[in-house]
Amino acid sequence: MSEAQMKVGQEFPLTIKKMGINGEGIGYFKKTIIFVKGALTDEEVVVQVTKTAPNYSEAVVRKIRKASKNRVVAPCPVYEACGGCQLQHVSYPAQLQFKKDILIQALKKHTNFNTDKMKIRETIGMENPFRYRNKSQFQARMNQNGAIETGLFSADSHKLVPTNDCLVQDERTVQITNSVRDLLNQYGISAYDEASGQGFIRTIVVRVGVVTDEVQLVFITTSENFPKKEEILTEIKALHPEIVSIMQNINREATSLIFGEKTILLDGKTSIDEAIQELHFDLSARAFFQLNPKQTSRLYDEVADALTLTGTEKLVDAYCGVGTIGLSLADKVSEVRGMDVIQEAILDAQNNAAKNGIKNAHYVTGTAEDVFQKWRSEGYTPDVVIVDPPRTGLDASLTQAILSARPKQVVYVSCNPSTLAKDLALFEKRYRIRYLQPVDMFPMTSQVECVVKLTLKSNQKQKIKS
């Protein structure tokens, strides 16, 4: 059936053949692919078309005729409206299998690999797949009664879904958000209105040091002038002595970005302390840090396990962020070098190295491809390269530079199976793909993280010597 024949509002029965990368069900109706939000593999459903396009249609479930054994009742009351999670209606063991399947689908789509012969391990999950996020960013808006509401935007919109809890957040983050919101209402503070650009509070950000129990509160505001500031700060400190850092970030722009450029200290210290695997990190208001500390530790264990180190290796940590991966390996190699485009992250990485007494780690600001090629032109050849790129995957020139440098070991940490598959197709020319290890960093969501071990093929080692 063509797009012209299929119409919005049309209903028909559908059998779901598999699940897609966003957790949606996929079926076929008269040779047209149908994406169905909330449907699971092997389910028989009646769907209603919500969108048509030349090569596919989107639909929603109107009735489930035969439910999957993996279907569960989503525990979150705003799950359907919020869109922050995509898999709460899927049993957790099935979520872990889904994430492995998504990797396999990506490899089949973007490579010629025989996935049956590849070592694709079972996904490493969590004992408790809820309450794992150490940082919340709840939007603030005025409701019809003139009071501030806090919550998250529904999927693909700026419509606020008010909520007093979020089941994937550390409970302390939502409790403090609610407490601060009520306090702001008590003092008559206004919230931002996107249409007019008026109002003061845009977002309330709370970050918890899961190991250290230190808490940071950040007000994202439209101006620096904070009404009733002293009274509000006094009350917050009385209510929440665990908050050791209160910051204000000013964002005047009409943008979907949460943070603006200017951040000022309101009370306490400018950062909080957090620890992963014996290393301590200073987290400033805008510092990037993994949102799931427990699984981050598991992830770094997998990176370390993928390497064979003697203590003499030169290691490059590309897309290093605040330095966490490289610093976790610094005592096992002779030198760590890292780079990132965000200058604040590099400053944090340098401070984190100093904080932990690590003297063999060096960090510079710049794109991974430019910095790596500059080091190569200076005669530097790494033995080990770890890449942890954004969702867009590796820059093509960095891939070529790594292939040219021929480090003996490469570990690829991916957050996007599609770009991972495309990059592995290039690496396979010179590297043996030993295994892929998916790690569930974000339970209840469709996001898939993966650690891949790559070793230089033996015929490539000969080329280096010749």
GROMACS .gro file of N, CA and C in nm, residues 32-87:
model
  168
   32THR      N    1   0.432  -0.224   0.348
   32THR     CA    2   0.474  -0.097   0.409
   32THR      C    3   0.520  -0.123   0.552
   33ILE      N    4   0.635  -0.067   0.587
   33ILE     CA    5   0.685  -0.084   0.724
   33ILE      C    6   0.606   0.008   0.817
   34ILE      N    7   0.563  -0.045   0.930
   34ILE     CA    8   0.484   0.032   1.026
   34ILE      C    9   0.558   0.034   1.160
   35PHE      N   10   0.584   0.155   1.210
   35PHE     CA   11   0.647   0.172   1.342
   35PHE      C   12   0.537   0.198   1.445
   36VAL      N   13   0.533   0.114   1.549
   36VAL     CA   14   0.423   0.123   1.646
   36VAL      C   15   0.479   0.144   1.787
   37LYS      N   16   0.458   0.263   1.839
   37LYS     CA   17   0.505   0.294   1.974
   37LYS      C   18   0.436   0.203   2.076
   38GLY      N   19   0.518   0.142   2.164
   38GLY     CA   20   0.462   0.063   2.274
   38GLY      C   21   0.429  -0.081   2.241
   39ALA      N   22   0.450  -0.125   2.116
   39ALA     CA   23   0.421  -0.264   2.079
   39ALA      C   24   0.547  -0.348   2.090
   40LEU      N   25   0.530  -0.477   2.122
   40LEU     CA   26   0.644  -0.566   2.145
   40LEU      C   27   0.648  -0.679   2.042
   41THR      N   28   0.767  -0.735   2.023
   41THR     CA   29   0.790  -0.846   1.929
   41THR      C   30   0.691  -0.960   1.955
   42ASP      N   31   0.634  -1.014   1.847
   42ASP     CA   32   0.540  -1.127   1.847
   42ASP      C   33   0.399  -1.090   1.894
   43GLU      N   34   0.374  -0.965   1.925
   43GLU     CA   35   0.239  -0.927   1.965
   43GLU      C   36   0.148  -0.913   1.842
   44GLU      N   37   0.021  -0.947   1.862
   44GLU     CA   38  -0.082  -0.923   1.760
   44GLU      C   39  -0.168  -0.808   1.810
   45VAL      N   40  -0.167  -0.699   1.735
   45VAL     CA   41  -0.232  -0.576   1.781
   45VAL      C   42  -0.320  -0.517   1.671
   46VAL      N   43  -0.411  -0.431   1.712
   46VAL     CA   44  -0.484  -0.346   1.617
   46VAL      C   45  -0.425  -0.207   1.633
   47VAL      N   46  -0.381  -0.148   1.523
   47VAL     CA   47  -0.314  -0.018   1.530
   47VAL      C   48  -0.392   0.087   1.452
   48GLN      N   49  -0.364   0.213   1.487
   48GLN     CA   50  -0.422   0.327   1.414
   48GLN      C   51  -0.309   0.414   1.362
   49VAL      N   52  -0.312   0.445   1.234
   49VAL     CA   53  -0.207   0.525   1.171
   49VAL      C   54  -0.211   0.669   1.221
   50THR      N   55  -0.093   0.721   1.262
   50THR     CA   56  -0.082   0.860   1.309
   50THR      C   57  -0.001   0.948   1.214
   51LYS      N   58   0.079   0.883   1.127
   51LYS     CA   59   0.163   0.958   1.033
   51LYS      C   60   0.196   0.869   0.914
   52THR      N   61   0.194   0.929   0.793
   52THR     CA   62   0.234   0.854   0.674
   52THR      C   63   0.352   0.922   0.607
   53ALA      N   64   0.435   0.843   0.544
   53ALA     CA   65   0.551   0.893   0.469
   53ALA      C   66   0.571   0.801   0.349
   54PRO      N   67   0.656   0.839   0.253
   54PRO     CA   68   0.671   0.756   0.132
   54PRO      C   69   0.709   0.611   0.159
   55ASN      N   70   0.796   0.588   0.257
   55ASN     CA   71   0.848   0.451   0.277
   55ASN      C   72   0.804   0.384   0.407
   56TYR      N   73   0.726   0.454   0.488
   56TYR     CA   74   0.684   0.395   0.617
   56TYR      C   75   0.562   0.470   0.669
   57SER      N   76   0.503   0.415   0.774
   57SER     CA   77   0.397   0.485   0.848
   57SER      C   78   0.420   0.465   0.996
   58GLU      N   79   0.366   0.556   1.077
   58GLU     CA   80   0.371   0.543   1.222
   58GLU      C   81   0.230   0.519   1.273
   59ALA      N   82   0.220   0.442   1.381
   59ALA     CA   83   0.088   0.408   1.434
   59ALA      C   84   0.095   0.390   1.585
   60VAL      N   85  -0.022   0.389   1.646
   60VAL     CA   86  -0.032   0.362   1.790
   60VAL      C   87  -0.121   0.239   1.811
   61VAL      N   88  -0.104   0.175   1.924
   61VAL     CA   89  -0.183   0.055   1.955
   61VAL      C   90  -0.323   0.096   1.998
   62ARG      N   91  -0.422   0.038   1.934
   62ARG     CA   92  -0.561   0.060   1.977
   62ARG      C   93  -0.610  -0.059   2.060
   63LYS      N   94  -0.562  -0.180   2.028
   63LYS     CA   95  -0.604  -0.300   2.101
   63LYS      C   96  -0.495  -0.404   2.092
   64ILE      N   97  -0.472  -0.474   2.201
   64ILE     CA   98  -0.376  -0.586   2.200
   64ILE      C   99  -0.455  -0.716   2.196
   65ARG      N  100  -0.443  -0.788   2.084
   65ARG     CA  101  -0.515  -0.915   2.070
   65ARG      C  102  -0.437  -1.030   2.134
   66LYS      N  103  -0.305  -1.024   2.119
   66LYS     CA  104  -0.221  -1.127   2.180
   66LYS      C  105  -0.098  -1.056   2.237
   67ALA      N  106  -0.088  -1.054   2.370
   67ALA     CA  107   0.020  -0.981   2.436
   67ALA      C  108   0.146  -1.066   2.446
   68SER      N  109   0.260  -1.000   2.445
   68SER     CA  110   0.389  -1.066   2.464
   68SER      C  111   0.404  -1.110   2.609
   69LYS      N  112   0.472  -1.221   2.628
   69LYS     CA  113   0.501  -1.266   2.766
   69LYS      C  114   0.596  -1.169   2.836
   70ASN      N  115   0.663  -1.084   2.757
   70ASN     CA  116   0.756  -0.986   2.815
   70ASN      C  117   0.691  -0.854   2.851
   71ARG      N  118   0.561  -0.842   2.827
   71ARG     CA  119   0.492  -0.716   2.858
   71ARG      C  120   0.462  -0.708   3.008
   72VAL      N  121   0.493  -0.592   3.067
   72VAL     CA  122   0.460  -0.567   3.208
   72VAL      C  123   0.388  -0.433   3.217
   73VAL      N  124   0.328  -0.408   3.332
   73VAL     CA  125   0.262  -0.278   3.354
   73VAL      C  126   0.369  -0.177   3.395
   74ALA      N  127   0.380  -0.068   3.322
   74ALA     CA  128   0.480   0.035   3.355
   74ALA      C  129   0.447   0.094   3.491
   75PRO      N  130   0.544   0.096   3.584
   75PRO     CA  131   0.516   0.144   3.720
   75PRO      C  132   0.499   0.296   3.731
   76CYS      N  133   0.549   0.372   3.631
   76CYS     CA  134   0.544   0.518   3.640
   76CYS      C  135   0.408   0.570   3.595
   77PRO      N  136   0.342   0.655   3.675
   77PRO     CA  137   0.209   0.704   3.638
   77PRO      C  138   0.207   0.796   3.517
   78VAL      N  139   0.320   0.859   3.484
   78VAL     CA  140   0.323   0.950   3.368
   78VAL      C  141   0.408   0.893   3.254
   79TYR      N  142   0.430   0.762   3.255
   79TYR     CA  143   0.516   0.697   3.155
   79TYR      C  144   0.473   0.729   3.012
   80GLU      N  145   0.345   0.714   2.983
   80GLU     CA  146   0.297   0.736   2.847
   80GLU      C  147   0.314   0.881   2.804
   81ALA      N  148   0.286   0.974   2.894
   81ALA     CA  149   0.290   1.117   2.860
   81ALA      C  150   0.431   1.171   2.854
   82CYS      N  151   0.520   1.121   2.940
   82CYS     CA  152   0.652   1.183   2.958
   82CYS      C  153   0.747   1.156   2.842
   83GLY      N  154   0.767   1.031   2.808
   83GLY     CA  155   0.858   1.001   2.697
   83GLY      C  156   1.004   0.992   2.735
   84GLY      N  157   1.037   1.018   2.862
   84GLY     CA  158   1.177   1.009   2.905
   84GLY      C  159   1.227   0.866   2.903
   85CYS      N  160   1.139   0.770   2.935
   85CYS     CA  161   1.169   0.627   2.926
   85CYS      C  162   1.092   0.569   2.809
   86GLN      N  163   1.147   0.465   2.748
   86GLN     CA  164   1.078   0.400   2.636
   86GLN      C  165   1.046   0.253   2.661
   87LEU      N  166   1.100   0.195   2.770
   87LEU     CA  167   1.089   0.049   2.786
   87LEU      C  168   1.031   0.004   2.919
   0.00000   0.00000   0.00000
